Amino acid sequence: MTYENSTETPRLICLYLSEKGRLLANRISSTTVALSDVEMAEIFSSFDQIVFVTTAAIAVRSIAPHIKSKSADPSVVCADEEGYYAIPLLGGHHGANTLARTIAATIGSQAIITNPSDRSGTYALNSFAGFHAVGDVAHIQAQINSGVTPKITKQLDWPLPAVLSESPTSETGPEIVLSIAEPDLNHLKESGIVQLIPEALVVGVGCSSDATPEEVSSAIALTMSEANLANEAISNFATIDIRKGHPAITALNRSTQFFTSSQLAEIVVPNPSDTVRESVGSASVAEAAAILSSRSIDSLISPKRKFRAVTVAVAQRATKLGRLFVVGLGPGNPDLRTYQAAKIISHAEVVTGFGPYVDLCSDLLTPNQKIKRFPIGEETERVDFAIHSALSGDEVALVCSGDPGVFAMASLAFERANLIGFDPNFISVIPGVTAALASSAVAGAILGHDHVYISLSDLMTPWPVIEKRVSAAAEADLVTAFYNPKSRRRVSQLNKAIAILSQFRPPSTPVVIAKAVGRDHQSVEIVQLQDFHGDQVDMETLVIVGSTTSTFSGSRAYTPRGYGDKQ
Ligand code: SAH
């Protein structure tokens, strides 16, 4: 089984006018073009997200002739050339607000959000991940913004967006209907109802090698419409792996799950076909793929429909597709946070982690998200909460400082996923700048040659094992970064570790004492090994001891790339 387009990154282009604009545009996107070189009609129809690094007036004049409708237009954000502001101009609730926040976090600017729902601290109906709001959205949103409690009617068994399921509901308020039925827009508008359509359906597709993209897309449209199902409810497509790269499947331009013929052959389907079995080895493609992808055996809600070169079947997913992102925030400052991390956090439905780490990304959080802060310790509880939220269908960002793989939550997430029964393929680890890299950079380049990271916390590793590793690092002459060097209760280990290294390194070896790097109260000191004392070291400090070749350069320290004369 493989996935295509499964992360579905929106296509983003950044347009600029001047050289200054170009430099800023390069920090925002890898696709940048001078505004003078583009045909705006083409850009408008080919990209999901457009960022102008120009004045707002230029951006507005450029897009004005092309604006069609809320659902069809791309999200448009304007950033000034100085990089002070990022302003969503179009599609605020279709990604532009999030994009503006992400840009702001990436380039250190401020996002100017003008939608009332984002400012009033309530959720926005049309920006729930995995849901589409249609009908009388603006009217009901306005009522919710002014404090009216909506009535929520569920027409299918499907989890509501996390924040909505926890909000109060009323019997009399404006109505929000959770349904996958094809929406009757006139009726919804006239009755003042919002239909919230969850992406709950899998469309299984079988096609012959000569099927055209038009045949496949119209077969799907017809099947959906005859079964009275909303197109917005499609979560993904599913088919057989031999159709990977088939132009009609590629043209669907959506997440598509592929199964082998032997996987498909194991599924019992209502409408098997001997011809299909002879040709691909499984008696069913459309029905079997839909059932397999839905992860439930009795999920078929529209059995196979046959067209000239296409078969289509629709199943309802057992659960919403939840994902767990274990996200590294870097050491603290948003400047040192990756664009990918910012994007994932601002799109997540649930953001969780140790409280102060959640605060490190507060600039990315929105009222649409469920936020859960955990106290210190409780690491297993944090991970279990994140996994259970993902199991119930939420997109979850579990945030960690630095890198999630360095003495943080990523490994624990895989361990607990195995125990809890959460598919590890639905865990993504988003890297971050770990404390050692950030500290070494502030101090110079002490990690310039081979190095090792050792945690001095004996909560997870017995002290004799740690001691053995410190001795090995000392003998191997590796620059040694000590994570968790000291806590209020654990003070002696650092001195013991320094004593071991001192047996192998000259007294003049530089030692970097980096505290709260990338945070407001950052302090970085470099001392000689002989003068080291751990008084100022605490839980927010990283200690890096140089190797025998590490040396001072003015007030900085570095480790040469080669051994040169020193060997
Ligand atoms: N995942 C984190 C490390 C977690 S272990 C990372 O990749 O950076 C926690 C230890 O990391 C702290 O005790 C401290 O030694 C170090 N640390 C984390 N953030 C730091 C920062 N901003 N400045 C200095 N040290 C830091």
Coordinates of C-alpha atoms and ligand atoms in Angstrom, one line a residue:
M1 CA 0.0 0.0 0.0
T2 CA 1.4 3.4 -0.9
Y3 CA 0.1 6.9 -0.8
E4 CA 0.4 9.6 -3.5
N5 CA 0.0 13.3 -2.6
S6 CA -0.8 12.3 0.9
T7 CA 0.4 15.5 2.5
E8 CA -1.3 17.6 -0.1
T9 CA 0.8 20.6 0.2
P10 CA -1.0 23.5 -1.4
R11 CA 0.7 25.0 -4.5
L12 CA 2.2 28.3 -3.4
I13 CA 3.8 31.0 -5.5
C14 CA 5.4 34.2 -4.3
L15 CA 5.4 37.3 -6.7
Y16 CA 7.7 40.3 -6.3
L17 CA 8.5 43.6 -8.0
S18 CA 11.9 44.7 -6.9
E19 CA 15.2 43.1 -5.9
K20 CA 14.4 43.7 -2.2
G21 CA 11.1 42.0 -2.8
R22 CA 12.8 39.1 -4.5
L23 CA 15.1 38.5 -1.5
L24 CA 12.1 38.4 0.9
A25 CA 10.1 36.2 -1.5
N26 CA 12.9 33.7 -1.5
R27 CA 12.5 33.4 2.3
I28 CA 8.8 32.7 1.9
S29 CA 8.6 30.2 -1.0
S30 CA 10.9 28.2 -3.3
T31 CA 8.6 29.2 -6.2
T32 CA 9.2 32.9 -6.8
V33 CA 8.6 34.9 -10.0
A34 CA 8.8 38.6 -10.9
L35 CA 5.3 40.1 -11.1
S36 CA 6.2 41.6 -14.5
D37 CA 6.9 38.1 -15.9
V38 CA 3.6 36.5 -15.1
E39 CA 0.2 36.2 -16.8
M40 CA -2.0 36.8 -13.8
A41 CA -5.0 34.8 -15.2
E42 CA -2.8 31.7 -15.4
I43 CA -1.3 32.2 -11.9
F44 CA -4.7 32.7 -10.5
S45 CA -6.0 29.4 -11.9
S46 CA -2.9 27.3 -11.3
F47 CA -1.9 28.1 -7.7
D48 CA -3.8 27.5 -4.4
Q49 CA -1.8 30.2 -2.6
I50 CA -0.4 33.5 -3.9
V51 CA 1.8 35.7 -1.9
F52 CA 2.6 39.3 -3.2
V53 CA 5.6 41.0 -1.9
T54 CA 4.4 44.4 -3.1
T55 CA 2.2 47.1 -1.8
A56 CA -1.4 46.1 -1.1
A57 CA -2.6 48.3 -3.9
I58 CA -0.6 46.5 -6.5
A59 CA -1.7 43.2 -5.2
V60 CA -5.4 44.2 -5.2
R61 CA -5.2 45.7 -8.7
S62 CA -3.5 42.6 -10.0
I63 CA -6.0 40.1 -8.7
A64 CA -9.2 42.2 -9.0
P65 CA -10.1 41.1 -12.6
H66 CA -9.7 37.4 -11.8
I67 CA -11.7 37.1 -8.6
K68 CA -14.6 34.7 -9.1
S69 CA -15.9 33.1 -5.9
K70 CA -15.0 32.1 -2.4
S71 CA -14.7 28.5 -3.2
A72 CA -12.8 28.8 -6.5
D73 CA -10.3 31.6 -5.7
P74 CA -6.8 31.0 -4.4
S75 CA -5.8 32.3 -1.0
V76 CA -3.9 35.6 -1.4
V77 CA -1.6 37.2 1.1
C78 CA 0.3 40.5 0.7
A79 CA 3.6 41.1 2.5
D80 CA 5.3 44.4 2.5
E81 CA 8.9 44.6 1.1
E82 CA 10.3 45.5 4.5
G83 CA 8.9 42.3 5.9
Y84 CA 6.9 44.0 8.7
Y85 CA 3.4 42.7 7.9
A86 CA 1.6 39.7 6.2
I87 CA -2.0 40.6 5.3
P88 CA -4.5 38.0 4.0
L89 CA -6.4 39.7 1.2
L90 CA -8.5 36.8 -0.1
G91 CA -9.6 33.5 1.3
G92 CA -8.9 34.2 5.0
H93 CA -10.7 31.1 6.1
H94 CA -9.5 29.1 3.2
G95 CA -5.9 29.1 4.2
A96 CA -4.9 32.8 3.8
N97 CA -5.0 33.6 7.5
T98 CA -3.0 30.5 8.3
L99 CA -0.6 31.3 5.5
A100 CA -0.2 34.9 6.8
R101 CA 0.5 33.5 10.3
T102 CA 3.1 31.1 9.0
I103 CA 4.8 33.7 6.9
A104 CA 4.8 36.1 9.9
A105 CA 6.4 33.4 12.0
T106 CA 9.0 32.5 9.4
I107 CA 10.2 36.0 8.5
G108 CA 9.5 37.6 11.8
S109 CA 6.7 39.9 10.7
Q110 CA 3.2 40.5 12.1
A111 CA 0.1 38.8 10.6
I112 CA -2.8 41.3 10.2
I113 CA -6.0 39.3 10.4
T114 CA -9.1 41.1 9.6
N115 CA -11.8 38.4 9.9
P116 CA -14.0 39.1 12.9
S117 CA -14.1 35.4 14.0
D118 CA -10.4 35.3 14.2
R119 CA -10.3 38.4 16.3
S120 CA -13.2 37.6 18.5
G121 CA -11.7 34.4 19.7
T122 CA -14.4 32.1 18.4
Y123 CA -13.9 29.3 15.9
A124 CA -14.5 29.9 12.2
L125 CA -17.0 27.5 10.6
N126 CA -15.3 27.4 7.2
S127 CA -11.8 26.6 8.3
F128 CA -12.0 23.3 10.1
A129 CA -9.5 20.8 8.7
G130 CA -11.3 17.9 7.1
F131 CA -14.6 19.7 6.9
H132 CA -16.3 22.0 4.4
A133 CA -19.0 24.5 5.5
V134 CA -21.7 25.4 2.9
G135 CA -25.0 27.2 3.1
D136 CA -25.7 30.3 5.2
V137 CA -22.1 30.5 6.6
A138 CA -21.6 34.2 6.9
H139 CA -24.9 34.7 8.7
I140 CA -24.4 31.9 11.2
Q141 CA -20.8 32.8 11.7
A142 CA -21.9 36.4 12.6
Q143 CA -24.3 35.0 15.2
I144 CA -21.7 32.7 16.7
N145 CA -19.3 35.7 16.8
S146 CA -21.8 37.7 18.8
G147 CA -22.1 34.9 21.3
V148 CA -25.1 32.9 20.1
T149 CA -24.8 29.1 20.8
P150 CA -25.6 27.0 17.7
K151 CA -27.7 23.8 17.5
I152 CA -25.7 21.0 16.1
T153 CA -27.5 18.1 14.3
K154 CA -25.4 15.0 13.4
Q155 CA -26.8 13.1 10.4
L156 CA -24.0 10.6 10.5
D157 CA -21.7 9.0 13.0
W158 CA -18.6 11.1 12.6
P159 CA -16.5 13.1 15.1
L160 CA -17.1 16.8 15.0
P161 CA -14.1 19.2 14.8
A162 CA -12.4 18.9 18.2
V163 CA -13.2 22.5 19.2
L164 CA -16.9 22.2 18.2
S165 CA -17.4 18.9 20.1
E166 CA -16.4 20.7 23.2
S167 CA -18.4 23.8 22.7
P168 CA -21.9 24.1 24.2
T169 CA -24.9 23.5 21.9
S170 CA -28.4 24.7 22.2
E171 CA -31.8 23.4 21.1
T172 CA -32.9 26.7 19.5
G173 CA -29.8 28.4 18.1
P174 CA -28.9 28.6 14.4
E175 CA -28.5 25.1 13.0
I176 CA -25.3 23.4 11.9
V177 CA -26.0 20.0 10.2
L178 CA -23.3 17.4 9.9
S179 CA -24.0 15.6 6.7
I180 CA -22.4 14.0 3.7
A181 CA -25.5 14.4 1.5
E182 CA -25.2 16.5 -1.6
P183 CA -26.1 20.0 -0.3
D184 CA -29.2 21.8 -1.5
L185 CA -27.7 25.3 -1.4
N186 CA -31.0 27.2 -1.9
H187 CA -32.7 25.3 0.9
L188 CA -29.7 25.9 3.3
K189 CA -29.7 29.6 2.6
E190 CA -33.4 30.0 2.8
S191 CA -33.6 28.1 6.1
G192 CA -30.5 29.7 7.6
I193 CA -28.6 26.4 8.0
V194 CA -25.0 25.6 7.6
Q195 CA -24.1 22.1 6.4
L196 CA -20.8 20.9 7.7
I197 CA -19.5 18.2 5.3
P198 CA -16.8 15.9 6.7
E199 CA -14.3 14.3 4.4
A200 CA -15.7 10.9 5.3
L201 CA -15.8 9.1 1.9
V202 CA -13.4 7.0 0.0
V203 CA -14.0 6.6 -3.7
G204 CA -12.7 3.4 -5.1
V205 CA -11.8 3.6 -8.8
G206 CA -11.1 0.9 -11.3
C207 CA -10.1 1.9 -14.9
S208 CA -8.8 0.2 -18.0
S209 CA -5.5 1.4 -19.4
D210 CA -7.3 3.4 -22.2
A211 CA -9.6 5.3 -19.8
T212 CA -9.4 9.1 -20.3
P213 CA -9.3 11.6 -17.4
E214 CA -12.7 13.0 -18.5
E215 CA -14.3 9.5 -18.4
V216 CA -12.9 8.9 -14.9
S217 CA -13.9 12.3 -13.5
S218 CA -17.4 12.2 -15.0
A219 CA -18.0 8.6 -13.8
I220 CA -17.1 9.8 -10.3
A221 CA -19.3 12.9 -10.5
L222 CA -22.2 10.8 -11.7
T223 CA -21.9 8.1 -9.1
M224 CA -21.6 10.7 -6.3
S225 CA -24.6 12.7 -7.5
E226 CA -26.8 9.6 -8.1
A227 CA -26.0 8.4 -4.6
N228 CA -26.9 11.9 -3.3
L229 CA -23.4 12.3 -1.9
A230 CA -21.5 15.6 -1.6
N231 CA -18.3 15.9 -3.6
E232 CA -16.8 17.8 -0.7
A233 CA -17.1 14.6 1.4
I234 CA -14.4 12.8 -0.6
S235 CA -11.4 12.2 1.6
N236 CA -9.4 10.3 -0.9
F237 CA -9.4 7.9 -3.8
A238 CA -8.3 4.3 -3.8
T239 CA -7.3 2.0 -6.6
I240 CA -4.9 -0.8 -7.7
D241 CA -1.1 -0.1 -7.8
I242 CA -0.8 -0.9 -11.5
R243 CA -2.7 2.3 -12.2
K244 CA -0.1 4.5 -10.4
G245 CA 0.9 7.1 -12.8
H246 CA -2.1 6.5 -15.1
P247 CA -3.0 9.9 -16.5
A248 CA -6.7 9.6 -15.4
I249 CA -5.7 8.8 -11.8
T250 CA -3.0 11.5 -11.7
A251 CA -5.5 14.0 -13.0
L252 CA -7.7 13.4 -10.0
N253 CA -5.0 15.5 -8.2
R254 CA -6.0 14.2 -4.8
S255 CA -4.6 11.8 -2.2
T256 CA -4.9 8.3 -3.7
Q257 CA -4.2 5.1 -1.9
F258 CA -2.9 2.2 -4.0
F259 CA -3.3 -1.5 -3.1
T260 CA -1.7 -4.6 -4.7
S261 CA -3.9 -7.1 -6.4
S262 CA -3.3 -9.6 -3.6
Q263 CA -4.4 -7.1 -1.0
L264 CA -7.6 -6.4 -3.1
A265 CA -8.2 -10.2 -3.7
E266 CA -8.6 -10.8 0.0
I267 CA -11.7 -8.5 0.3
V268 CA -15.1 -10.0 0.0
V269 CA -17.2 -7.7 -2.3
P270 CA -20.8 -7.7 -3.4
N271 CA -20.0 -7.5 -7.1
P272 CA -17.0 -9.5 -8.1
S273 CA -16.0 -9.9 -11.8
D274 CA -14.3 -12.8 -13.4
T275 CA -13.1 -10.6 -16.3
V276 CA -11.4 -8.2 -13.8
R277 CA -9.9 -11.2 -12.0
E278 CA -8.4 -12.5 -15.2
S279 CA -7.0 -9.1 -16.1
V280 CA -5.5 -7.9 -12.8
G281 CA -5.6 -10.8 -10.4
S282 CA -8.4 -9.6 -8.1
A283 CA -12.1 -9.9 -8.8
S284 CA -12.7 -6.4 -7.7
V285 CA -10.8 -3.1 -7.8
A286 CA -13.3 -0.3 -7.1
E287 CA -15.2 -2.0 -4.3
A288 CA -12.3 -3.7 -2.8
A289 CA -10.1 -0.6 -2.8
A290 CA -12.8 1.5 -1.3
I291 CA -13.5 -1.0 1.5
L292 CA -9.8 -1.5 2.2
S293 CA -9.1 2.2 2.3
S294 CA -12.1 2.9 4.5
R295 CA -10.7 0.4 7.1
S296 CA -14.1 -1.1 7.8
I297 CA -15.7 -4.2 6.1
D298 CA -19.3 -3.0 5.9
S299 CA -18.5 0.5 4.8
L300 CA -19.8 0.3 1.2
I301 CA -22.5 2.9 0.7
S302 CA -22.6 3.0 -3.1
P303 CA -21.7 -0.4 -4.7
K304 CA -19.8 -0.6 -8.0
R305 CA -21.2 1.3 -10.9
K306 CA -19.9 0.3 -14.3
F307 CA -19.0 2.7 -17.1
R308 CA -17.2 2.0 -20.5
A309 CA -13.7 2.0 -19.1
V310 CA -14.3 2.9 -15.4
T311 CA -15.8 1.4 -12.3
V312 CA -16.6 3.5 -9.2
A313 CA -17.7 2.5 -5.7
V314 CA -18.0 4.6 -2.6
A315 CA -17.4 3.7 1.0
Q316 CA -17.6 5.6 4.3
R317 CA -14.4 5.7 6.3
A318 CA -14.4 4.0 9.7
T319 CA -12.7 7.0 11.2
K320 CA -11.5 10.3 10.0
L321 CA -7.9 10.0 8.9
G322 CA -6.0 11.3 11.9
R323 CA -2.3 12.0 11.9
L324 CA 0.2 12.7 14.6
F325 CA 2.9 15.2 13.8
V326 CA 5.7 15.3 16.4
V327 CA 7.0 18.8 15.8
G328 CA 10.4 20.3 16.7
L329 CA 10.1 24.0 17.6
G330 CA 13.8 24.8 17.6
P331 CA 15.3 26.3 20.7
G332 CA 12.7 29.1 21.3
N333 CA 12.9 32.0 18.9
P334 CA 10.4 31.7 16.0
D335 CA 13.3 32.7 13.7
L336 CA 14.9 29.3 14.4
R337 CA 11.6 27.4 13.8
T338 CA 11.3 25.8 10.4
Y339 CA 8.6 26.8 7.9
Q340 CA 7.3 23.3 7.8
A341 CA 6.9 23.2 11.6
A342 CA 5.0 26.5 11.5
K343 CA 2.8 25.3 8.7
I344 CA 1.9 22.1 10.4
I345 CA 1.2 23.7 13.8
S346 CA -1.1 26.3 12.3
H347 CA -3.0 23.7 10.4
A348 CA -3.4 21.2 13.3
E349 CA -6.7 20.7 15.0
V350 CA -5.1 19.8 18.3
V351 CA -1.9 21.3 19.6
T352 CA -0.4 19.7 22.7
G353 CA 2.9 19.4 24.6
F354 CA 4.6 20.6 27.7
G355 CA 2.9 24.0 28.6
P356 CA 6.0 26.3 28.0
Y357 CA 6.6 24.6 24.6
V358 CA 3.0 25.2 23.6
D359 CA 3.6 28.9 24.6
L360 CA 6.7 29.0 22.3
C361 CA 4.3 28.6 19.3
S362 CA 1.4 30.7 20.6
D363 CA 1.8 33.1 17.7
L364 CA 0.6 30.2 15.4
L365 CA -2.4 29.1 17.4
T366 CA -6.0 29.9 16.4
P367 CA -9.4 29.7 18.2
N368 CA -10.2 26.8 15.9
Q369 CA -7.7 24.6 17.6
K370 CA -8.0 22.5 20.8
I371 CA -5.0 23.3 22.9
K372 CA -3.8 21.0 25.7
R373 CA -0.9 22.0 27.9
F374 CA 0.8 19.4 30.1
P375 CA 2.8 20.0 33.2
I376 CA 6.5 18.9 33.4
G377 CA 7.0 15.2 33.5
E378 CA 3.9 13.3 32.3
E379 CA 5.6 12.5 29.1
T380 CA 3.8 9.3 28.5
E381 CA 0.5 11.0 29.3
R382 CA 1.3 13.7 26.7
V383 CA 2.1 11.2 24.0
D384 CA -0.9 9.0 24.8
F385 CA -3.2 12.0 24.7
A386 CA -1.8 12.9 21.3
I387 CA -2.1 9.4 19.9
H388 CA -5.7 9.0 21.2
S389 CA -6.6 12.3 19.6
A390 CA -5.1 11.2 16.3
L391 CA -6.9 7.8 16.6
S392 CA -10.2 9.7 17.0
G393 CA -9.4 11.4 13.7
D394 CA -7.7 14.6 14.6
E395 CA -4.7 16.2 13.0
V396 CA -2.5 16.5 16.1
A397 CA 0.7 18.5 16.6
L398 CA 2.7 17.3 19.6
V399 CA 5.3 20.0 20.1
C400 CA 8.8 19.6 21.5
S401 CA 11.6 22.1 21.9
G402 CA 14.6 21.7 19.6
D403 CA 14.4 18.5 17.6
P404 CA 11.7 15.9 18.5
G405 CA 14.2 13.1 17.9
V406 CA 16.8 14.4 20.3
F407 CA 15.9 13.4 23.9
A408 CA 12.3 14.3 23.2
M409 CA 9.0 12.8 22.2
A410 CA 9.5 11.2 18.8
S411 CA 10.8 7.9 20.0
L412 CA 8.2 7.7 22.7
A413 CA 5.5 8.4 20.1
F414 CA 6.6 5.3 18.1
E415 CA 6.9 3.2 21.3
R416 CA 3.4 4.1 22.5
A417 CA 1.9 3.8 19.1
N418 CA 3.0 0.2 19.0
L419 CA 1.4 -0.4 22.4
I420 CA -1.8 1.4 21.7
G421 CA -2.2 0.1 18.1
F422 CA -1.8 3.3 16.2
D423 CA -0.4 2.8 12.7
P424 CA 3.1 4.3 12.8
N425 CA 2.7 5.3 9.1
F426 CA 0.4 8.0 10.4
I427 CA 3.2 9.6 12.5
S428 CA 5.4 12.3 10.9
V429 CA 8.4 13.7 12.7
I430 CA 9.1 17.3 11.8
P431 CA 12.7 18.2 12.5
G432 CA 13.9 21.2 14.5
V433 CA 17.1 23.0 15.3
T434 CA 18.4 21.1 18.4
A435 CA 19.9 23.0 21.3
A436 CA 23.4 21.7 20.4
L437 CA 23.3 23.2 16.9
A438 CA 21.9 26.5 18.1
S439 CA 24.4 26.8 21.0
S440 CA 27.4 25.9 18.9
A441 CA 26.4 28.5 16.4
V442 CA 26.0 31.2 19.0
A443 CA 29.4 30.3 20.5
G444 CA 31.2 29.9 17.1
A445 CA 31.6 26.5 15.6
I446 CA 32.5 24.1 18.5
L447 CA 30.7 21.3 16.8
G448 CA 32.9 21.8 13.7
H449 CA 34.2 18.2 13.8
D450 CA 33.0 14.8 15.1
H451 CA 30.8 15.2 18.1
V452 CA 28.4 13.4 20.4
Y453 CA 25.2 14.2 22.3
I454 CA 24.9 12.7 25.8
S455 CA 22.0 13.2 28.1
L456 CA 23.1 13.3 31.8
S457 CA 19.6 12.5 33.0
D458 CA 19.6 9.1 34.7
L459 CA 15.7 9.0 34.7
M460 CA 15.8 7.0 31.5
T461 CA 19.4 5.6 31.5
P462 CA 21.2 4.1 34.5
W463 CA 24.1 6.2 35.6
P464 CA 26.8 3.5 35.0
V465 CA 25.7 3.4 31.3
I466 CA 26.0 7.2 31.0
E467 CA 29.4 7.1 32.7
K468 CA 30.6 4.5 30.2
R469 CA 29.5 6.6 27.3
V470 CA 31.1 9.7 28.6
S471 CA 34.4 7.7 29.0
A472 CA 34.1 6.4 25.5
A473 CA 33.5 10.0 24.1
A474 CA 36.5 11.2 26.2
E475 CA 38.7 8.5 24.7
A476 CA 37.4 9.0 21.2
D477 CA 38.2 12.7 21.5
L478 CA 34.7 13.7 20.4
V479 CA 33.3 17.2 21.1
T480 CA 30.7 16.3 23.8
A481 CA 27.4 18.1 24.2
F482 CA 25.7 17.4 27.5
Y483 CA 21.9 17.7 27.4
N484 CA 20.0 17.7 30.8
P485 CA 23.2 18.5 32.6
K486 CA 21.7 19.3 35.9
S487 CA 18.4 19.6 37.7
R488 CA 17.4 20.8 41.2
R489 CA 17.6 17.3 42.5
R490 CA 20.4 16.0 40.2
V491 CA 23.6 18.0 40.6
S492 CA 26.6 15.7 40.9
Q493 CA 26.5 14.0 37.5
L494 CA 27.8 17.0 35.6
N495 CA 30.9 17.4 37.7
K496 CA 31.6 13.6 37.4
A497 CA 31.3 13.8 33.6
I498 CA 33.6 16.9 33.4
A499 CA 36.1 15.0 35.6
I500 CA 36.2 12.1 33.1
L501 CA 36.7 14.4 30.1
S502 CA 39.4 16.4 32.0
Q503 CA 41.6 13.2 32.1
F504 CA 41.8 13.3 28.3
R505 CA 41.7 17.0 27.4
P506 CA 44.0 19.9 28.0
P507 CA 43.0 22.4 30.8
S508 CA 42.6 25.1 28.2
T509 CA 39.9 23.2 26.2
P510 CA 37.0 25.5 25.5
V511 CA 33.7 24.7 27.2
V512 CA 30.5 26.4 26.0
I513 CA 27.8 27.0 28.7
A514 CA 24.7 27.9 26.7
K515 CA 21.7 28.9 28.6
A516 CA 18.2 29.5 27.2
V517 CA 19.5 29.8 23.6
G518 CA 17.0 31.6 21.4
R519 CA 14.9 32.7 24.3
D520 CA 14.6 36.2 25.9
H521 CA 17.1 35.4 28.7
Q522 CA 19.7 33.7 26.6
S523 CA 23.3 33.8 28.0
V524 CA 26.3 32.1 26.5
E525 CA 29.6 31.9 28.2
I526 CA 32.8 30.1 27.0
V527 CA 35.3 29.1 29.7
Q528 CA 38.4 27.0 29.9
L529 CA 37.9 23.4 31.1
Q530 CA 40.1 24.1 34.1
D531 CA 37.9 27.0 35.2
F532 CA 34.6 25.2 34.7
H533 CA 32.2 25.1 37.5
G534 CA 28.6 24.2 37.1
D535 CA 27.1 26.9 39.3
Q536 CA 25.2 28.7 36.6
V537 CA 24.1 25.5 34.9
D538 CA 20.5 24.5 35.1
M539 CA 17.8 22.6 33.2
E540 CA 17.7 25.2 30.4
T541 CA 21.5 25.0 29.8
L542 CA 23.5 22.9 27.4
V543 CA 27.2 22.3 28.1
I544 CA 29.5 21.6 25.2
V545 CA 33.1 20.4 26.0
G546 CA 35.5 20.8 23.1
S547 CA 37.8 18.1 21.9
T548 CA 41.6 18.3 22.1
T549 CA 41.6 20.3 18.8
S550 CA 38.9 22.8 19.8
T551 CA 40.3 26.3 20.3
F552 CA 39.4 29.9 21.0
S553 CA 39.0 32.6 18.4
G554 CA 38.7 35.8 20.3
S555 CA 35.6 35.5 22.4
R556 CA 34.4 32.5 20.3
A557 CA 35.3 28.8 20.1
Y558 CA 35.6 26.5 17.2
T559 CA 36.8 23.0 16.3
P560 CA 38.8 22.8 13.1
R561 CA 37.6 20.6 10.3
G562 CA 41.0 18.8 10.0
Y563 CA 43.5 17.7 12.5
G564 CA 46.4 19.4 10.6
D565 CA 49.5 20.1 12.7
K566 CA 47.9 19.3 16.0
Q567 CA 47.8 15.5 15.4
Ligands
SAH1 N1 14.6 18.1 22.1 C1 15.5 19.1 22.7 C2 16.2 18.6 23.9 C3 15.4 18.1 25.0 S1 16.3 17.6 26.4 C4 16.5 19.6 21.7 O1 16.6 19.0 20.6 O2 17.1 20.7 21.9 C5 16.3 19.1 27.4 C6 17.7 19.7 27.5 O3 18.0 20.3 26.2 C7 17.8 20.8 28.5 O4 18.0 20.3 29.8 C8 19.0 21.5 28.0 O5 20.2 20.8 28.3 C9 18.8 21.4 26.5 N2 18.1 22.6 25.9 C10 16.9 22.6 25.4 N3 16.6 23.8 24.9 C11 17.7 24.6 25.2 C12 18.0 26.0 24.9 N4 17.1 26.8 24.3 N5 19.2 26.5 25.3 C13 20.1 25.6 25.9 N6 19.8 24.3 26.2 C14 18.6 23.8 25.8

